[in-house]
Each structure stands twice: as C-alpha cells, then as structure tokens.
C-alpha cells in the first residue's frame, strides 16, 4: 500500500495504520495541516508527502508531527481497478497521451537530476480528483524529454490524436515537456486541419514530486478544457500567473515559452489567450469567440520536410552560411531578422541565389512582438526584391514549423509563398491591439 | 530662409513674412494651434509643418488656416552662427555622435521609403530647445542603417567616444538605428571599461519628419541624461511607454528591442531600468543606485573576433551545422537553447568535438527571461560534460557580442570561460525579482 515509503516514514504510516490516498490532518508546531498522503520520492526516509487542498505537495518530517487525525480512508489501491479500467476504456471522455517531460518526471535523488519516468497511472495517483470531472483513459505514446522532440514524433502524436478522437474521446490531453512544447503545438495545429474536439498540450515547469509543482493543476485544468471547451483547436494549457489562481489556454501557434523557470512561462504573443481556467472553481472562462469550431470528422495530414533552417541575423554574420545551407540541399530558410524584418545588405545576393535555386526564404523578427513590414525602409524593399517573403506577425518558431509542413506538401516556390501567407489556424493575426504587448515594471524597487 | 518649402506653402510663408523657426499661432476650424515652423519634407507643396509644445510635428494644409498670428520671430538661420559654432566647440557639454538610423532619417517621398540623410544640424533644427539644457556639439561619424552595422564600426564608435570624452564632454549621445542598437550598446559597454561620463545610445522608431515621431523626445532626454546622469555606463534611452510621458534609461547589456514598431519597443530583460526621464519636467529620476561610477580617465579596448556564431536550437536541427562551423574556423558558438539551456542529445558529440578543437560553446536560452540552469536535468549535465558553458541570465545577443570581445583578447578556452562568466558591466544579474517579468493581459476584450 505504501511501497514508496521506507524507514522512519514507513514506520510512522504503519503505527497509525495509514496508506497513500488517506486524507489526514496533522498538527505541527501549532499549525494545522490537512492533506492526502502521496507517494514519496524523497531521498530521506523520514518525510511524509501530503497533497494540500491548493494542489501543492509538501514534505513533512515525521518527527515534527505533534498530532494526527485520520479524516478519510482512501480506497485501497487495486480494489476494483480491473472492472473500473474496462469501464474507462469504453466510456472515456478524455484521452491523456503521455509523451514525456517534467509533468511525468521524477527526480533521481542520487544525482539530483530529473528523468521522465512516472507512468501515467502514477500521475493519476497524484490527482485522483480528475475522475470527478471526466472519465479518463491514459496512454503512454513515448517517454522523451522534449528537447529531444523531432518532426517524426510530431507525426506519431498527430496520428494518435486522430485515432483517439475517432474512437470517441471528446478531447485529448497531451502531456509534453515544456522546452519544445510550442513547436509541437504548431506542428499539430497545421497537421490536424479539422477536429471533433480540443487538443490540449500540457506540461509542468516543476516536477510533480516537488512541493511547488504546477503539474497537478495544469493537468487537472487540461482535462477540464479537453472535456468542456467549445473549440476544436490545438492549444497549450499552463499556469497563467505565479500563484495557482488560473491557467491560460493559448492558441498553439501564438504561444511561446518566455521564461526558463517560472510557472507562468507560457504566454501568448501578438494575440490574446483563448480562455482562462479557474482551478478551484473548476470553471472554464472563454475570453474570445473567434475560435475554431468543432468538425464532424478528424482530418490529419502530418508531413514535415525537416530540411529547413532558422537563421537569426546579427551584426557580423557572414552570408556564407546561406550558400552553405543551399549547397547542402536546404529547402527553406526562416530568418529572424532585426526590427521590421532586416538583415545587412551583404545578404541580398545570397538570398537572391537561394531563391533562384528554389529555396524559400521567409522573414520574421527577433523582436518577437509586432509585425514585419518590409515596405518602410529601403532594406526591406531590396530584401523582397531578392525573393525574401515577409511573414506578417508569425512567431519565428511557428513560421519554421509551418514551413516544414508546407514544404512537405508543395515544392513550387510561388505556391509555397501563397501557403505560407494563408492563415490556416490563426497563426497570422491581422489585428493587433495595445493589450497584446505586455507591461514592464518601470518603477523604483529597493534591492538588497 | 524656407528652402524646404515650395509652391502654395512657400507663397503662404512669403505672404505673412514667415520663416522656419518662427513661433506662430493659427486658428483652423475654430481650433487654436501654437507651434514653431519646421522644415518640410512633405511631398505636397501645400503643407505647413508645425512643431507643437508636446514635441510633435504636425502638418497643416495652408488653405485650412483661418487666422494667423506671429508670436515670436525665430533667429535667422545663419545669423551669428560662426561665432556660436566656435563657442560650442570650446565649451560643449555633450557631444552627439551621429551614426545613422531613423532618428537622423527622412522619408524619400517618391518611393515612400526611408533613408538616413538628415545632417546633425538639421536634427538640431527640429529640437532647438536642446540648447536650453546643454551646450552641444555634433559630429557625423557615419551614416548607415543599423542593420548594416558591423563589429568594425563598433571600434570606430568606441574610439570616437573616448576622444570626445577626453576633450572634455561631460557625456556622449550616440544617434543610432534601432535595429541593432542593443548589439552596439553591448559592444561599447565591453569596450569602454572606464568612463568619465555617460554614453547614451538613442534612436527613434518613427522618423523625425513624421507627426508621431519619437525622435525629438528621445534625443532631448538623451542629451539631458548625457549631461546630468550620475553614472558612467553605456545605456540606451528610448520611449518608456506608448505616450510621451517618459523615456527609460536601460543598461546597454540588459536591453532588447521587443517590438517591431512600438515607440516603447526597448525594454530591460532580467533586470530593471537604471532611470526614468520625464520629458516635460526635464527631470532625470534614478531608479537604482547600483550603477557604475564615473572614473578619472577613459579607457577603451575595442577589439572583436567576428568569427562567432549564434545558433538557435529547434526540433529537427541537425548537428552537422556545428561541424561545418568548426571546419570553417569558427572560434566560438553561442547557443540559444530551449528552456533552462538544452539541445537534443544528438548534439553532445558535435559540441564535444568543437570544444576539443578549442571552440568556445556557451549556452543561453531562447526564453530570454530567466536564467539557464544546466544542473536540473540530465540533458544539461551531459551538455556541460561535452564542454558547453552555461551563461547565467545573459541575453543571447549580449553573450554573442561579449564572446566576440573576449575572443579578441584571449584564446585559452579555460580563460575564455572565466572571462565569459566574469560580470564586467552588469551583463549578469545574480538576483531576479518577480518585477523583472512583465505582465501580460489575460482578460476579455471585445474585438471587432
């Protein structure tokens, strides 16, 4: 029953006849703490892990516990599981496809490093209340860190999504590492042209056995979105601010990981989020009505030409790199230019040679916010004359994935250009409003 | 006197014996407008350009003017200029070094494109009130669009800064295009190790002959900072918000152009601005005390190794690019990795080969906000084992310029690593606080 516990903590559980899943209340240093006993992955054997009402897991040294009271016995782990499983397979409303990442990771306490290892069943143990909002069915497609994600995996995920939606799931949750989640979101968005329900990517910035993990809340709200959302889009659902009030549902082609470690790292760029999900209230609030509607059928078209390159321009960059890429048979280049979409004039001829060779060259901006406009300055005009195509307000990463997808379907440069400028799933936002630019802090602060 | 005017507008000026520089008040459709007559670069010959008290230039069709009153005659353009010029040379407090860019640009009305063309004298005509805050002296170093900026130009600017400060200027203003301004700011910050006064880069997002140009206010406040600021750092002074209330003074190594077109495009990342300048009040408000102090002498050390590469990682990128760069004699690579500083595991061996060949490989994050941490996940540890150096919270662009500078001074890989991790001018910020992450808009908006 308590196989993850050993030593002092296990003795403690035995003494009070406790097991994982029991809801208890303890008093520690005069503080009353109420929570559910969770599996432990602590390196020391005197820690009891409790899941609090706010979704957090905390570790408590058993010696520090002054009083304990059992509020509710959890159901025994395997009791009735087989029958339940059958029922889930038949009637599941949401399928969770697990691909790896921190959300399904545990810490290797020997090294302190994190590896993707938890099974989907273990995730569900962390979040038993998911069963209260949807009948779920979980599957492990693969288990990789998202920095190792590749276009061929995007194909597998897209196909699995179609299979599961065709089988009757109302929506899909994809557990994914955060590092490359937005690239996968774009890839799925372009691949899944028509959907019967939402496809919700979810991850966590802190692993599920850490006290401040965002995994439980992100997963719980993702299931809620997959089951209840009115749209049929590929979205990312992650913490919206640094506390646990709400998660945000971002359009997959307009979201970017903007912080290395904060739980609210994912933010919509050049657009507004689709929805907000209040965790405690279990409430999905739509922020917009201009979402993609549900279709009768699921269409999947996941093909990607991996021979593309994302080139970030900087002063001192030599145009030789363009000729090298063309000589190696590259099919397309997305430039992250400066400002409105520029490179130095040294690049004109290299781009002209590339586009004459049939290589698509598209321009985005390293500013990230705003829209490229290559008609304002002479540089932009000359770059266009050399065959470079301005890609509106698309994020560089979205443009790159879109180009991989477009080039797998079309070789003719004019048609590639036309497709790159076709707004398939909201990757181009024609209207920008001031609220789409975040607000920086500009005041005085007393630093230590 | 009014050589930029022709046709109807010139007739109008002649009729009322007016010239550029005169302060007038007109009545148009019952509206009273007060301003100074500015040079015109309008394509039509019936527009009178007035500079308003708020710093804006507006164009008024002369036919629409119902009444006109001369409030103050401007001084004739060349009157007393020679004597004045001599005096300026001797006693100037601030030197404006012009390198080109939108701030010194005018529109080619034939094509609608913008070219850097205005002389520094013409800029000063736009902003006569600069003379009220500092005696200035202006010099055109070169006139290029900043997308064409190169490391060799950084050397010229750095040397010119030292010459001008040594000659007695209290501070320097550098007029620069916005596209690569932050790269130049970093280059100057590493080159100018000790300074007797502030070095203020300034640009504009909209050219000075457009009505909503940020050029006058940015230039005016830049001169104010150069003359009055207590610090001796390389900074960027640009609009702080979308109205004209204040500009922000950003540390040159911690600022990024975050929007293609907004006037408040420049924002500090992973740090807080140094100061705020209120344009109307002519007031410099320091936001921090931890700035670099003024030295007794100016030391300049502008050497850059241009053979470095900024490699942005994405799913599907082949490690072949690393071997190609090494084969071409690259000296250093800055990676823009995912999340905490990752690439796919396919890159380990290529990085190992590169670092064994003496190539420095440093890691930054494409998230931009936050700090790389390559001790959390196995991937980060294995990348470090392959020789990749985590570069703290440095911006990718700053790390790139710093590496160019470090490699021009040191070849030994261990010493390069040590220098890259030495915090020379605040490019590494050891303490992050929540206010350093901007706030995104997460609420409902009624879109058209």
mmCIF file of C-alpha atoms in Angstrom, chain B residues 37-170:
data_model
loop_
_atom_site.group_PDB
_atom_site.id
_atom_site.type_symbol
_atom_site.label_atom_id
_atom_site.label_comp_id
_atom_site.label_asym_id
_atom_site.label_seq_id
_atom_site.Cartn_x
_atom_site.Cartn_y
_atom_site.Cartn_z
ATOM 1 C CA UNK B 37 7.539 76.437 -38.147
ATOM 2 C CA UNK B 38 9.672 73.422 -39.060
ATOM 3 C CA UNK B 39 11.378 72.405 -42.297
ATOM 4 C CA UNK B 40 9.021 70.437 -44.528
ATOM 5 C CA UNK B 41 9.710 67.143 -46.245
ATOM 6 C CA UNK B 42 6.159 66.716 -47.418
ATOM 7 C CA UNK B 43 5.568 65.509 -50.962
ATOM 8 C CA UNK B 44 2.768 68.017 -51.457
ATOM 9 C CA UNK B 45 3.510 71.738 -51.531
ATOM 10 C CA UNK B 46 0.531 72.982 -49.536
ATOM 11 C CA UNK B 47 1.559 71.698 -46.097
ATOM 12 C CA UNK B 48 2.976 73.839 -43.305
ATOM 13 C CA UNK B 49 4.833 71.781 -40.668
ATOM 14 C CA UNK B 50 4.486 72.979 -37.077
ATOM 15 C CA UNK B 51 6.256 71.653 -34.026
ATOM 16 C CA UNK B 52 3.850 71.653 -31.074
ATOM 17 C CA UNK B 53 4.758 72.200 -27.431
ATOM 18 C CA UNK B 54 4.390 68.463 -26.796
ATOM 19 C CA UNK B 55 7.276 67.778 -29.174
ATOM 20 C CA UNK B 56 5.102 66.506 -32.030
ATOM 21 C CA UNK B 57 5.316 67.797 -35.567
ATOM 22 C CA UNK B 58 2.028 68.235 -37.384
ATOM 23 C CA UNK B 59 1.302 69.090 -40.985
ATOM 24 C CA UNK B 60 -1.414 71.661 -41.754
ATOM 25 C CA UNK B 61 -2.892 72.400 -45.177
ATOM 26 C CA UNK B 62 -2.326 76.156 -45.647
ATOM 27 C CA UNK B 63 -5.792 76.573 -47.205
ATOM 28 C CA UNK B 64 -7.383 75.387 -43.972
ATOM 29 C CA UNK B 65 -5.795 78.155 -41.891
ATOM 30 C CA UNK B 66 -8.395 80.769 -40.953
ATOM 31 C CA UNK B 67 -6.230 83.129 -38.901
ATOM 32 C CA UNK B 68 -2.559 83.508 -38.144
ATOM 33 C CA UNK B 69 -0.615 85.455 -35.519
ATOM 34 C CA UNK B 70 3.180 85.657 -35.149
ATOM 35 C CA UNK B 71 4.148 85.149 -31.520
ATOM 36 C CA UNK B 72 7.918 85.240 -31.827
ATOM 37 C CA UNK B 73 10.330 85.635 -34.690
ATOM 38 C CA UNK B 74 12.993 82.923 -34.856
ATOM 39 C CA UNK B 75 16.596 83.910 -35.263
ATOM 40 C CA UNK B 76 17.675 83.972 -38.874
ATOM 41 C CA UNK B 77 19.286 80.721 -39.801
ATOM 42 C CA UNK B 78 22.876 81.744 -40.412
ATOM 43 C CA UNK B 79 22.969 84.853 -38.270
ATOM 44 C CA UNK B 80 25.797 84.698 -35.793
ATOM 45 C CA UNK B 81 26.305 81.035 -36.497
ATOM 46 C CA UNK B 82 30.055 81.169 -36.952
ATOM 47 C CA UNK B 83 30.779 82.812 -33.644
ATOM 48 C CA UNK B 84 28.355 80.476 -31.954
ATOM 49 C CA UNK B 85 29.972 77.437 -33.505
ATOM 50 C CA UNK B 86 33.365 78.343 -32.124
ATOM 51 C CA UNK B 87 31.919 78.806 -28.682
ATOM 52 C CA UNK B 88 30.193 75.421 -28.879
ATOM 53 C CA UNK B 89 33.390 73.647 -29.867
ATOM 54 C CA UNK B 90 35.158 75.115 -26.842
ATOM 55 C CA UNK B 91 32.561 74.706 -24.159
ATOM 56 C CA UNK B 92 30.306 71.919 -25.337
ATOM 57 C CA UNK B 93 28.994 69.728 -22.534
ATOM 58 C CA UNK B 94 27.510 66.962 -24.632
ATOM 59 C CA UNK B 95 28.771 65.579 -27.912
ATOM 60 C CA UNK B 96 26.236 63.975 -30.241
ATOM 61 C CA UNK B 97 27.853 61.334 -32.428
ATOM 62 C CA UNK B 98 25.623 60.526 -35.348
ATOM 63 C CA UNK B 99 25.907 57.041 -36.895
ATOM 64 C CA UNK B 100 22.693 56.980 -38.904
ATOM 65 C CA UNK B 101 19.321 55.378 -38.399
ATOM 66 C CA UNK B 102 15.733 56.569 -38.354
ATOM 67 C CA UNK B 103 16.475 59.281 -35.813
ATOM 68 C CA UNK B 104 18.519 61.073 -38.480
ATOM 69 C CA UNK B 105 16.391 59.879 -41.406
ATOM 70 C CA UNK B 106 13.975 61.469 -43.728
ATOM 71 C CA UNK B 107 11.372 59.926 -45.929
ATOM 72 C CA UNK B 108 12.008 59.652 -49.638
ATOM 73 C CA UNK B 109 8.597 60.830 -50.690
ATOM 74 C CA UNK B 110 8.999 59.463 -54.185
ATOM 75 C CA UNK B 111 9.249 55.867 -53.006
ATOM 76 C CA UNK B 112 7.800 56.150 -49.534
ATOM 77 C CA UNK B 113 10.942 54.503 -48.177
ATOM 78 C CA UNK B 114 13.192 55.965 -45.505
ATOM 79 C CA UNK B 115 16.894 56.730 -45.873
ATOM 80 C CA UNK B 116 19.347 58.104 -43.338
ATOM 81 C CA UNK B 117 20.055 61.553 -44.710
ATOM 82 C CA UNK B 118 19.425 64.426 -42.312
ATOM 83 C CA UNK B 119 22.542 66.154 -41.073
ATOM 84 C CA UNK B 120 23.016 66.615 -37.379
ATOM 85 C CA UNK B 121 22.392 70.335 -37.873
ATOM 86 C CA UNK B 122 19.020 69.510 -39.318
ATOM 87 C CA UNK B 123 18.218 67.364 -36.285
ATOM 88 C CA UNK B 124 19.015 70.296 -34.035
ATOM 89 C CA UNK B 125 16.690 72.471 -36.046
ATOM 90 C CA UNK B 126 13.933 70.066 -35.077
ATOM 91 C CA UNK B 127 14.817 70.385 -31.421
ATOM 92 C CA UNK B 128 16.090 73.929 -30.739
ATOM 93 C CA UNK B 129 15.246 73.595 -27.021
ATOM 94 C CA UNK B 130 18.161 71.185 -26.596
ATOM 95 C CA UNK B 131 20.276 74.324 -26.297
ATOM 96 C CA UNK B 132 18.378 75.173 -23.115
ATOM 97 C CA UNK B 133 19.630 72.089 -21.280
ATOM 98 C CA UNK B 134 23.179 71.650 -22.567
ATOM 99 C CA UNK B 135 25.769 73.191 -24.826
ATOM 100 C CA UNK B 136 26.063 70.625 -27.534
ATOM 101 C CA UNK B 137 28.495 69.771 -30.251
ATOM 102 C CA UNK B 138 27.506 67.396 -33.003
ATOM 103 C CA UNK B 139 29.526 65.210 -35.312
ATOM 104 C CA UNK B 140 28.596 62.792 -38.087
ATOM 105 C CA UNK B 141 30.775 59.698 -37.700
ATOM 106 C CA UNK B 142 28.991 57.805 -40.442
ATOM 107 C CA UNK B 143 25.505 57.454 -41.819
ATOM 108 C CA UNK B 144 24.357 53.865 -42.085
ATOM 109 C CA UNK B 145 21.173 51.967 -41.419
ATOM 110 C CA UNK B 146 21.798 49.973 -38.273
ATOM 111 C CA UNK B 147 21.033 46.630 -39.958
ATOM 112 C CA UNK B 148 24.312 47.251 -41.779
ATOM 113 C CA UNK B 149 26.237 47.805 -38.530
ATOM 114 C CA UNK B 150 29.343 45.625 -38.189
ATOM 115 C CA UNK B 151 31.944 44.945 -35.482
ATOM 116 C CA UNK B 152 34.452 47.240 -37.272
ATOM 117 C CA UNK B 153 32.042 50.162 -36.847
ATOM 118 C CA UNK B 154 31.745 49.409 -33.130
ATOM 119 C CA UNK B 155 35.504 50.005 -32.910
ATOM 120 C CA UNK B 156 35.165 53.390 -34.604
ATOM 121 C CA UNK B 157 32.336 54.484 -32.341
ATOM 122 C CA UNK B 158 34.200 53.385 -29.181
ATOM 123 C CA UNK B 159 37.315 55.299 -30.209
ATOM 124 C CA UNK B 160 35.294 58.407 -31.046
ATOM 125 C CA UNK B 161 33.591 58.243 -27.633
ATOM 126 C CA UNK B 162 36.965 58.223 -25.885
ATOM 127 C CA UNK B 163 38.263 61.140 -27.982
ATOM 128 C CA UNK B 164 35.196 63.240 -27.226
ATOM 129 C CA UNK B 165 35.149 62.476 -23.509
ATOM 130 C CA UNK B 166 38.891 63.149 -23.293
ATOM 131 C CA UNK B 167 38.264 66.533 -24.954
ATOM 132 C CA UNK B 168 36.054 67.430 -22.026
ATOM 133 C CA UNK B 169 32.499 66.414 -22.922
ATOM 134 C CA UNK B 170 30.524 65.541 -19.801
#
